[in-house]
Short mmCIF file of C-alpha atoms and ligand atoms in Angstrom, two decimals:
data_model
loop_
_atom_site.label_atom_id
_atom_site.label_comp_id
_atom_site.label_asym_id
_atom_site.label_seq_id
_atom_site.Cartn_x
_atom_site.Cartn_y
_atom_site.Cartn_z
CA MET A 28 5.92 18.82 -34.52
CA THR A 29 4.73 15.54 -35.99
CA SER A 30 6.66 13.40 -38.37
CA ARG A 31 4.80 11.58 -41.08
CA PRO A 32 4.67 7.81 -40.44
CA ARG A 33 6.51 5.84 -43.12
CA ARG A 34 4.14 3.89 -45.28
CA PRO A 35 5.11 0.48 -46.61
CA SER A 36 5.19 0.20 -50.39
CA PRO A 37 1.80 -0.69 -51.94
CA ARG A 38 3.03 -4.14 -52.99
CA LEU A 39 4.27 -4.99 -49.52
CA ALA A 40 1.07 -3.64 -48.03
CA SER A 41 -1.10 -5.86 -50.22
CA ALA A 42 1.08 -8.88 -49.44
CA LEU A 43 0.67 -8.22 -45.73
CA ARG A 44 -3.06 -7.66 -45.85
CA PRO A 45 -4.95 -10.62 -44.48
CA PRO A 46 -7.12 -12.47 -47.00
CA ARG A 47 -10.73 -11.42 -47.25
CA PHE A 48 -13.42 -14.05 -47.03
CA THR A 49 -16.56 -13.27 -48.94
CA GLY A 50 -18.34 -16.61 -48.46
CA ARG A 51 -21.28 -15.87 -46.23
CA LEU A 52 -21.35 -19.20 -44.46
CA HIS A 53 -18.27 -18.38 -42.39
CA ASP A 54 -20.47 -16.74 -39.83
CA ALA A 55 -21.65 -17.19 -36.29
CA ARG A 56 -24.95 -18.59 -37.44
CA THR A 57 -23.35 -21.48 -39.29
CA ALA A 58 -20.93 -21.99 -36.42
CA THR A 59 -23.90 -22.29 -34.05
CA ALA A 60 -25.88 -24.59 -36.34
CA VAL A 61 -22.91 -26.97 -36.70
CA GLY A 62 -21.73 -26.45 -33.15
CA ARG A 63 -24.83 -27.80 -31.51
CA TRP A 64 -24.48 -31.13 -33.31
CA LEU A 65 -20.77 -31.22 -32.55
CA GLY A 66 -21.51 -30.36 -28.92
CA LEU A 67 -24.03 -33.19 -28.72
CA ALA A 68 -21.60 -35.69 -30.26
CA PHE A 69 -18.84 -34.59 -27.88
CA ALA A 70 -21.16 -34.80 -24.88
CA VAL A 71 -22.20 -38.38 -25.68
CA CYS A 72 -18.61 -39.31 -26.46
CA PHE A 73 -17.37 -37.82 -23.19
CA VAL A 74 -19.97 -39.48 -20.97
CA THR A 75 -19.63 -42.90 -22.62
CA GLY A 76 -15.85 -42.53 -22.48
CA LEU A 77 -15.99 -41.89 -18.73
CA LEU A 78 -18.19 -44.95 -18.30
CA SER A 79 -15.72 -47.05 -20.25
CA HIS A 80 -12.83 -45.70 -18.24
CA TYR A 81 -14.37 -46.42 -14.85
CA LEU A 82 -15.52 -49.88 -15.92
CA GLN A 83 -11.94 -50.64 -16.92
CA GLN A 84 -10.04 -48.90 -14.16
CA PRO A 85 -12.41 -48.29 -11.26
CA PRO A 86 -11.13 -46.60 -8.11
CA ASP A 87 -10.85 -49.08 -5.21
CA TRP A 88 -14.08 -47.98 -3.52
CA LEU A 89 -16.04 -48.66 -6.71
CA ALA A 90 -14.41 -51.86 -7.94
CA ASP A 91 -16.70 -54.24 -6.05
CA HIS A 92 -19.89 -52.37 -6.94
CA LEU A 93 -19.71 -52.05 -10.71
CA PRO A 94 -23.03 -53.07 -12.28
CA ALA A 95 -23.08 -56.40 -14.13
CA ARG A 96 -26.41 -55.40 -15.70
CA PRO A 97 -27.69 -54.75 -18.25
CA THR A 98 -25.68 -57.45 -20.02
CA TRP A 99 -25.58 -55.30 -23.17
CA GLY A 100 -24.72 -52.08 -21.33
CA TYR A 101 -21.09 -51.80 -22.36
CA ARG A 102 -21.92 -52.93 -25.85
CA LEU A 103 -24.32 -50.00 -26.19
CA THR A 104 -22.20 -47.33 -24.51
CA GLN A 105 -18.97 -48.24 -26.26
CA GLY A 106 -20.75 -48.61 -29.59
CA LEU A 107 -22.06 -45.06 -29.04
CA HIS A 108 -18.64 -43.83 -27.97
CA VAL A 109 -17.01 -44.93 -31.20
CA ALA A 110 -19.99 -43.95 -33.40
CA THR A 111 -20.21 -40.43 -31.96
CA GLY A 112 -16.43 -40.08 -32.13
CA LEU A 113 -16.48 -40.97 -35.83
CA ALA A 114 -19.41 -38.62 -36.47
CA ALA A 115 -17.50 -35.88 -34.63
CA ILE A 116 -14.71 -36.08 -37.22
CA VAL A 117 -17.13 -34.91 -39.92
CA LEU A 118 -18.77 -32.33 -37.67
CA LEU A 119 -15.43 -30.96 -36.52
CA LEU A 120 -14.21 -30.54 -40.09
CA VAL A 121 -17.33 -28.58 -41.05
CA LYS A 122 -17.09 -26.47 -37.91
CA LEU A 123 -13.43 -25.67 -38.52
CA TRP A 124 -14.24 -24.79 -42.11
CA ALA A 125 -16.97 -22.41 -40.94
CA VAL A 126 -14.72 -20.56 -38.51
CA TYR A 127 -11.22 -20.75 -40.00
CA PRO A 128 -11.30 -17.24 -41.53
CA ARG A 129 -11.01 -15.99 -37.97
CA LEU A 130 -7.42 -17.19 -37.99
CA PHE A 131 -6.77 -14.27 -40.33
CA VAL A 132 -8.45 -11.60 -38.28
CA TRP A 133 -6.15 -8.60 -38.01
CA PRO A 134 -4.62 -7.58 -35.66
CA PRO A 135 -4.30 -11.04 -34.09
CA VAL A 136 -4.48 -9.71 -30.55
CA ARG A 137 -6.49 -6.75 -29.44
CA SER A 138 -6.72 -6.93 -25.70
CA VAL A 139 -5.94 -9.21 -22.80
CA ARG A 140 -9.46 -10.58 -22.97
CA HIS A 141 -9.23 -11.17 -26.70
CA THR A 142 -5.88 -12.92 -26.30
CA LEU A 143 -7.23 -15.23 -23.62
CA GLU A 144 -10.24 -16.04 -25.74
CA ARG A 145 -8.08 -16.95 -28.72
CA LEU A 146 -5.79 -19.06 -26.55
CA SER A 147 -8.78 -20.95 -25.17
CA VAL A 148 -10.00 -21.62 -28.71
CA ALA A 149 -6.52 -22.86 -29.64
CA VAL A 150 -6.61 -25.31 -26.73
CA LEU A 151 -10.12 -26.39 -27.67
CA VAL A 152 -9.22 -27.06 -31.30
CA ALA A 153 -6.01 -28.88 -30.40
CA ALA A 154 -7.73 -31.07 -27.81
CA ALA A 155 -10.72 -31.84 -30.08
CA VAL A 156 -8.53 -32.74 -33.06
CA PHE A 157 -6.29 -34.86 -30.85
CA GLN A 158 -9.23 -36.78 -29.37
CA VAL A 159 -10.90 -37.70 -32.64
CA LEU A 160 -7.63 -38.56 -34.37
CA SER A 161 -6.15 -40.61 -31.55
CA GLY A 162 -9.48 -42.42 -31.18
CA LEU A 163 -9.60 -43.14 -34.90
CA LEU A 164 -6.05 -44.50 -34.94
CA ASN A 165 -6.78 -46.57 -31.85
CA ILE A 166 -9.71 -48.37 -33.47
CA ALA A 167 -7.42 -49.03 -36.41
CA GLU A 168 -4.84 -50.35 -33.89
CA TRP A 169 -2.18 -48.03 -35.24
CA TYR A 170 -0.10 -46.31 -32.58
CA PRO A 171 2.33 -43.93 -34.31
CA TRP A 172 3.19 -42.13 -31.06
CA PRO A 173 5.49 -42.69 -28.09
CA PHE A 174 2.86 -42.45 -25.33
CA SER A 175 0.28 -44.98 -24.26
CA PHE A 176 -3.14 -44.32 -25.65
CA VAL A 177 -5.50 -44.87 -22.73
CA PRO A 178 -4.16 -42.41 -20.10
CA VAL A 179 -3.48 -39.68 -22.66
CA HIS A 180 -6.86 -40.03 -24.39
CA PHE A 181 -8.48 -39.90 -20.94
CA ALA A 182 -6.54 -36.83 -19.77
CA VAL A 183 -7.08 -34.87 -22.97
CA ALA A 184 -10.83 -35.67 -22.75
CA TRP A 185 -10.98 -33.50 -19.62
CA ILE A 186 -9.10 -30.70 -21.35
CA ALA A 187 -11.48 -30.93 -24.30
CA ALA A 188 -14.56 -31.01 -22.06
CA GLY A 189 -13.34 -28.05 -20.03
CA SER A 190 -12.54 -25.97 -23.07
CA VAL A 191 -15.88 -26.83 -24.72
CA LEU A 192 -17.68 -25.60 -21.59
CA LEU A 193 -15.61 -22.43 -21.48
CA HIS A 194 -16.27 -21.87 -25.18
CA ILE A 195 -20.02 -22.25 -24.69
CA VAL A 196 -19.99 -19.78 -21.81
CA VAL A 197 -17.93 -17.23 -23.74
CA LYS A 198 -20.08 -17.58 -26.86
CA ALA A 199 -23.40 -17.77 -25.02
CA PRO A 200 -24.72 -14.44 -26.37
CA GLU A 201 -24.00 -15.40 -29.97
CA ILE A 202 -25.33 -18.93 -29.48
CA ARG A 203 -28.53 -17.48 -28.07
CA THR A 204 -28.90 -15.10 -31.02
CA HIS A 205 -28.46 -17.82 -33.61
CA TRP A 206 -29.99 -20.82 -31.90
CA SER A 207 -33.51 -20.63 -33.23
CA ARG A 208 -34.68 -20.36 -36.79
CA ARG A 209 -36.88 -17.40 -35.98
CA SER A 210 -33.97 -15.06 -35.41
CA THR A 211 -33.31 -14.98 -39.20
CA GLY A 212 -35.60 -12.02 -39.85
CA THR A 213 -34.28 -9.84 -37.08
CA LEU A 214 -30.74 -10.19 -38.41
CA GLY A 215 -31.85 -9.27 -41.87
CA LEU A 216 -29.81 -11.99 -43.52
CA PRO A 217 -30.32 -12.25 -47.26
CA ALA A 218 -32.54 -15.12 -48.32
CA GLU A 219 -29.94 -16.97 -50.41
CA ASP A 220 -27.88 -17.41 -47.26
CA VAL A 221 -30.59 -19.50 -45.70
CA HIS A 222 -30.55 -21.88 -48.65
CA ASP A 223 -26.78 -22.14 -48.73
CA ARG A 224 -26.68 -22.86 -45.06
CA ARG A 225 -29.40 -25.44 -45.37
CA SER A 226 -27.45 -27.13 -48.18
CA LEU A 227 -24.32 -27.17 -46.05
CA LEU A 228 -26.18 -28.72 -43.14
CA ILE A 229 -27.87 -31.30 -45.36
CA GLY A 230 -24.47 -32.21 -46.82
CA MET A 231 -23.05 -32.50 -43.33
CA GLY A 232 -25.95 -34.70 -42.26
CA ALA A 233 -25.47 -36.91 -45.31
CA ALA A 234 -21.74 -37.27 -44.57
CA VAL A 235 -22.41 -38.16 -40.94
CA GLY A 236 -25.08 -40.60 -42.09
CA ALA A 237 -22.69 -42.25 -44.54
CA VAL A 238 -19.89 -42.56 -41.98
CA THR A 239 -22.29 -43.97 -39.40
CA LEU A 240 -24.02 -46.38 -41.76
CA THR A 241 -20.73 -47.82 -43.02
CA THR A 242 -19.23 -48.31 -39.55
CA VAL A 243 -21.95 -48.81 -36.95
CA GLY A 244 -22.60 -52.39 -38.09
CA GLN A 245 -19.44 -53.37 -36.21
CA SER A 246 -21.45 -53.22 -32.99
CA PHE A 247 -25.05 -52.77 -34.13
CA THR A 248 -25.11 -56.10 -35.96
CA PRO A 249 -28.49 -55.66 -37.76
CA LEU A 250 -26.55 -53.19 -39.97
CA LYS A 251 -23.51 -55.42 -40.39
CA THR A 252 -24.11 -55.76 -44.16
CA PHE A 253 -23.22 -52.08 -44.50
CA ASP A 254 -20.13 -52.32 -42.31
CA LEU A 255 -17.65 -51.49 -45.06
CA LEU A 256 -15.35 -48.99 -43.41
CA ALA A 257 -15.03 -50.11 -39.77
CA PRO A 258 -11.74 -51.87 -39.00
CA ARG A 259 -13.65 -54.94 -37.78
CA HIS A 260 -16.51 -56.89 -39.21
CA PRO A 261 -18.47 -58.75 -36.54
CA ASP A 262 -18.52 -61.98 -38.60
CA HIS A 263 -14.87 -62.09 -39.60
CA GLY A 264 -12.89 -64.35 -37.32
CA THR A 265 -12.68 -67.93 -36.16
CA GLN A 266 -15.81 -69.35 -34.51
CA GLY A 267 -17.81 -66.36 -35.74
CA LEU A 268 -16.01 -63.78 -33.61
CA PRO A 269 -13.20 -61.33 -34.39
CA VAL A 270 -9.88 -61.81 -32.60
CA ASN A 271 -8.06 -58.82 -31.20
CA ARG A 272 -4.98 -60.47 -29.80
CA THR A 273 -4.06 -63.77 -31.35
CA ALA A 274 -2.43 -66.60 -29.42
CA ALA A 275 0.70 -66.10 -31.49
CA ALA A 276 0.84 -62.41 -30.57
CA ALA A 277 0.33 -63.31 -26.91
CA GLY A 278 3.06 -65.95 -27.04
CA VAL A 279 0.69 -68.82 -26.22
CA ALA A 280 1.39 -72.04 -28.14
CA ALA A 281 -0.68 -75.23 -28.21
CA ARG A 282 2.35 -77.38 -27.34
CA ASP A 283 2.74 -75.58 -23.99
CA LEU A 284 -0.77 -76.45 -22.93
CA GLY A 285 -0.32 -80.19 -22.28
CA ALA A 286 0.42 -79.61 -18.62
CA TRP A 287 -2.26 -76.92 -18.20
CA ARG A 288 -3.97 -76.82 -14.82
CA LEU A 289 -6.32 -74.25 -13.39
CA GLU A 290 -4.91 -73.00 -10.10
CA VAL A 291 -7.34 -71.41 -7.70
CA THR A 292 -5.97 -69.78 -4.58
CA GLY A 293 -7.94 -68.60 -1.57
CA PRO A 294 -8.76 -69.95 1.91
CA ARG A 295 -9.05 -73.46 0.36
CA PRO A 296 -6.76 -73.55 -2.69
CA TYR A 297 -7.04 -76.26 -5.35
CA THR A 298 -6.02 -77.15 -8.87
CA LEU A 299 -8.11 -78.69 -11.64
CA THR A 300 -7.20 -80.39 -14.89
CA LEU A 301 -9.19 -79.50 -17.97
CA ASP A 302 -11.10 -82.79 -17.71
CA ALA A 303 -11.92 -82.11 -14.07
CA LEU A 304 -13.13 -78.64 -15.01
CA ARG A 305 -15.33 -80.05 -17.77
CA ALA A 306 -16.82 -82.50 -15.29
CA LEU A 307 -18.12 -79.68 -13.07
CA PRO A 308 -21.71 -78.40 -13.55
CA LEU A 309 -21.64 -76.31 -16.73
CA ALA A 310 -23.77 -73.31 -17.61
CA ARG A 311 -24.65 -71.84 -21.01
CA VAL A 312 -25.00 -68.08 -21.41
CA ARG A 313 -25.52 -65.68 -24.30
CA LEU A 314 -23.32 -62.64 -23.81
CA PRO A 315 -21.63 -60.14 -26.08
CA ILE A 316 -17.93 -59.51 -26.32
CA ALA A 317 -17.76 -55.73 -26.53
CA CYS A 318 -14.34 -54.42 -27.41
CA VAL A 319 -13.26 -50.93 -26.38
CA GLU A 320 -12.49 -50.41 -30.04
CA GLY A 321 -16.19 -50.42 -30.76
CA TRP A 322 -16.92 -53.82 -32.30
CA SER A 323 -19.12 -56.25 -30.48
CA VAL A 324 -20.72 -59.61 -31.12
CA LEU A 325 -23.23 -61.70 -29.23
CA ALA A 326 -22.12 -65.29 -28.70
CA GLU A 327 -23.03 -68.41 -26.81
CA TRP A 328 -20.62 -69.52 -24.12
CA ASP A 329 -20.39 -72.75 -22.11
CA GLY A 330 -18.35 -72.93 -18.97
CA VAL A 331 -18.15 -73.16 -15.20
CA ARG A 332 -19.77 -70.40 -13.14
CA VAL A 333 -17.06 -68.29 -11.57
CA ARG A 334 -19.11 -68.01 -8.36
CA ASP A 335 -18.94 -71.83 -8.02
CA LEU A 336 -15.15 -71.78 -8.39
CA VAL A 337 -14.94 -68.97 -5.83
CA ALA A 338 -17.21 -70.75 -3.36
CA ARG A 339 -15.16 -73.93 -3.69
CA ALA A 340 -12.02 -71.96 -2.79
CA GLY A 341 -13.74 -70.67 0.34
CA GLY A 342 -14.46 -67.17 -0.96
CA ARG A 343 -17.38 -65.19 0.44
CA PRO A 344 -20.23 -65.04 -2.08
CA GLY A 345 -20.89 -61.46 -3.14
CA HIS A 346 -17.82 -60.15 -1.33
CA SER A 347 -14.85 -61.83 -2.96
CA ALA A 348 -13.03 -60.18 -5.82
CA LEU A 349 -10.71 -62.09 -8.15
CA ARG A 350 -7.33 -61.63 -9.71
CA VAL A 351 -7.17 -63.43 -13.05
CA THR A 352 -3.86 -64.39 -14.63
CA SER A 353 -3.36 -65.43 -18.22
CA LEU A 354 -0.72 -67.69 -19.73
CA GLU A 355 0.14 -64.75 -21.96
CA VAL A 356 3.83 -63.97 -21.63
CA SER A 357 3.54 -60.20 -21.49
CA GLY A 358 0.98 -57.54 -22.28
CA SER A 359 -1.19 -55.09 -20.40
CA TYR A 360 -4.06 -57.56 -20.02
CA ARG A 361 -2.09 -60.54 -18.76
CA VAL A 362 -3.36 -59.95 -15.21
CA THR A 363 -6.79 -58.43 -14.64
CA GLU A 364 -9.01 -57.91 -11.63
CA MET A 365 -12.68 -58.70 -11.34
CA GLY A 366 -14.86 -57.00 -8.73
CA ALA A 367 -17.25 -58.87 -6.45
CA THR A 368 -20.43 -58.08 -8.42
CA TYR A 369 -19.03 -59.76 -11.52
CA ALA A 370 -17.43 -62.67 -9.66
CA ASP A 371 -20.77 -63.45 -8.00
CA ASP A 372 -22.94 -63.01 -11.09
CA PRO A 373 -24.55 -66.24 -12.34
CA LEU A 374 -23.76 -65.21 -15.93
CA THR A 375 -20.03 -64.84 -15.32
CA LEU A 376 -18.26 -67.93 -16.61
CA LEU A 377 -14.85 -69.37 -16.93
CA ALA A 378 -15.77 -70.33 -20.48
CA LEU A 379 -14.56 -73.50 -22.18
CA ALA A 380 -16.64 -73.39 -25.35
CA LEU A 381 -17.83 -70.74 -27.78
CA ASN A 382 -20.84 -71.12 -30.07
CA GLY A 383 -21.06 -74.82 -29.27
CA ARG A 384 -17.42 -75.74 -29.91
CA THR A 385 -14.34 -75.95 -27.74
CA LEU A 386 -12.61 -72.56 -27.58
CA SER A 387 -10.08 -72.11 -30.33
CA LEU A 388 -6.59 -71.13 -29.28
CA ASP A 389 -7.17 -67.57 -30.52
CA HIS A 390 -10.29 -67.25 -28.40
CA GLY A 391 -8.48 -68.28 -25.25
CA PHE A 392 -8.26 -72.10 -25.08
CA PRO A 393 -8.33 -73.83 -22.62
CA ALA A 394 -10.34 -71.31 -20.57
CA ARG A 395 -11.30 -67.65 -20.66
CA MET A 396 -13.41 -65.16 -18.81
CA ILE A 397 -16.78 -63.99 -20.03
CA ALA A 398 -18.81 -61.63 -17.88
CA PRO A 399 -21.81 -59.37 -18.53
CA ASN A 400 -21.46 -55.60 -19.04
CA ARG A 401 -17.65 -55.66 -19.10
CA PRO A 402 -15.13 -54.16 -21.53
CA GLY A 403 -13.63 -56.74 -23.89
CA VAL A 404 -10.13 -56.06 -22.61
CA LEU A 405 -11.12 -57.62 -19.29
CA GLN A 406 -12.52 -60.82 -20.84
CA THR A 407 -9.17 -62.47 -20.18
CA LYS A 408 -8.11 -65.33 -22.45
CA TRP A 409 -5.82 -68.30 -21.67
CA VAL A 410 -6.68 -68.13 -17.97
CA HIS A 411 -4.58 -70.32 -15.72
CA ARG A 412 -4.82 -68.80 -12.26
CA LEU A 413 -7.63 -67.34 -10.20
CA GLU A 414 -6.83 -65.68 -6.89
CA VAL A 415 -9.78 -65.21 -4.60
CA LEU A 416 -9.09 -61.93 -2.81
N1 MTE B 529 -4.86 -62.59 -22.04
C1 MTE B 529 -5.49 -61.69 -22.83
N2 MTE B 529 -6.81 -61.72 -22.94
C2 MTE B 529 -7.47 -60.84 -23.72
C3 MTE B 529 -6.77 -59.87 -24.47
C4 MTE B 529 -5.36 -59.85 -24.33
O1 MTE B 529 -4.67 -59.01 -24.94
N3 MTE B 529 -4.76 -60.77 -23.52
N4 MTE B 529 -7.45 -59.00 -25.28
C5 MTE B 529 -8.82 -58.70 -24.89
C6 MTE B 529 -9.57 -57.91 -25.84
S1 MTE B 529 -8.98 -56.37 -26.15
C7 MTE B 529 -10.76 -58.33 -26.36
S2 MTE B 529 -11.75 -57.28 -27.24
C8 MTE B 529 -11.22 -59.72 -26.18
C9 MTE B 529 -11.53 -60.29 -27.54
O2 MTE B 529 -11.83 -61.63 -27.44
P1 MTE B 529 -11.77 -62.55 -28.72
O3 MTE B 529 -10.41 -62.37 -29.32
O4 MTE B 529 -12.04 -63.92 -28.26
O5 MTE B 529 -12.85 -62.05 -29.65
O6 MTE B 529 -10.25 -60.50 -25.54
C10 MTE B 529 -9.63 -59.92 -24.46
N5 MTE B 529 -8.82 -60.89 -23.80
MO1 MO B 530 -10.68 -55.16 -27.05
#
């Protein structure tokens, strides 16, 4: 004996039915076409992000071997990190648009395998959205969250990278089918689809181009005229250089600097007044400040070579690292460490002047660090103590 299953009323049934998507661009082919650009942007962003991370927080065994060359290295890699991250926002939106009808696939779970696949996509989407949004808010210096940006952005990068790899492996058959243009015929897709897809991709390219053109001038200064949307303009700031942390924000006031002395500790410790420092042999270097937030500017710096200060304190050339302490009252970059390659580099200065004039208070008066191929956060301002380690 079988009992007839109870049917829901027609109205309820139509309310429960998932929406139907008739647009033809919500398909695997579009997802592949957009996905390869998104994958490329994520790959560049991930690698440059790792570089930035290990330049800022190297493990002990690496700290004394970080490369101080090329001088523009960090400027390039961090410029790319922020540019590809911004481009990824556009690409991610198009990709999500192409695939979102799958959220309505019914029934939502079909098998263990299907469930796992959907969960992995959920993790991927969450991690990708988190990375581009947290990065965007970071360059705007807006932190509307209770955690600290750097460790969380770093950790989620691994989750994103892992889930992208998993996604590529799971989707490999579809990616292979749709990768090349030639597969069109074999799939028998109607011709108008090709044109629609091409229009979508051209629109996406134009949007990426517009975002890049209006922001990349913050680090790629030949395009600075078009830098309309980036949070920083390379020319806006005192002495021709933007200021991230002002003296006021750091709690450094001109009236406290009267008694300033540079203290250098090591086997032969000493202190120097500003006049004594100025009387030492000075060097002039052209080096960029390259902020982790993506902006960078080339400038001319005058100061005392750090290797000379280290040698005078009895440090071993090429082997001594430094701990640098700022007058700043509090803040994550009050005390920084400099590995031996930087400390020994002839271009690394304790700078006293910027673009031909004494450092302004906002740029770190009386003395600041400037070293080649280093993240801006480590170019410590308002230096007052060097410990030769
Ligand atoms: N003591 C101290 N130095 C610091 C900072 C800081 O917060 N405290 N900020 C750094 C950051 S994030 C950057 S990008 C550079 C910017 O230098 P500028 O303000 O002279 O352009 O200074 C660095 N030096
Ligand atoms: Mo910075």
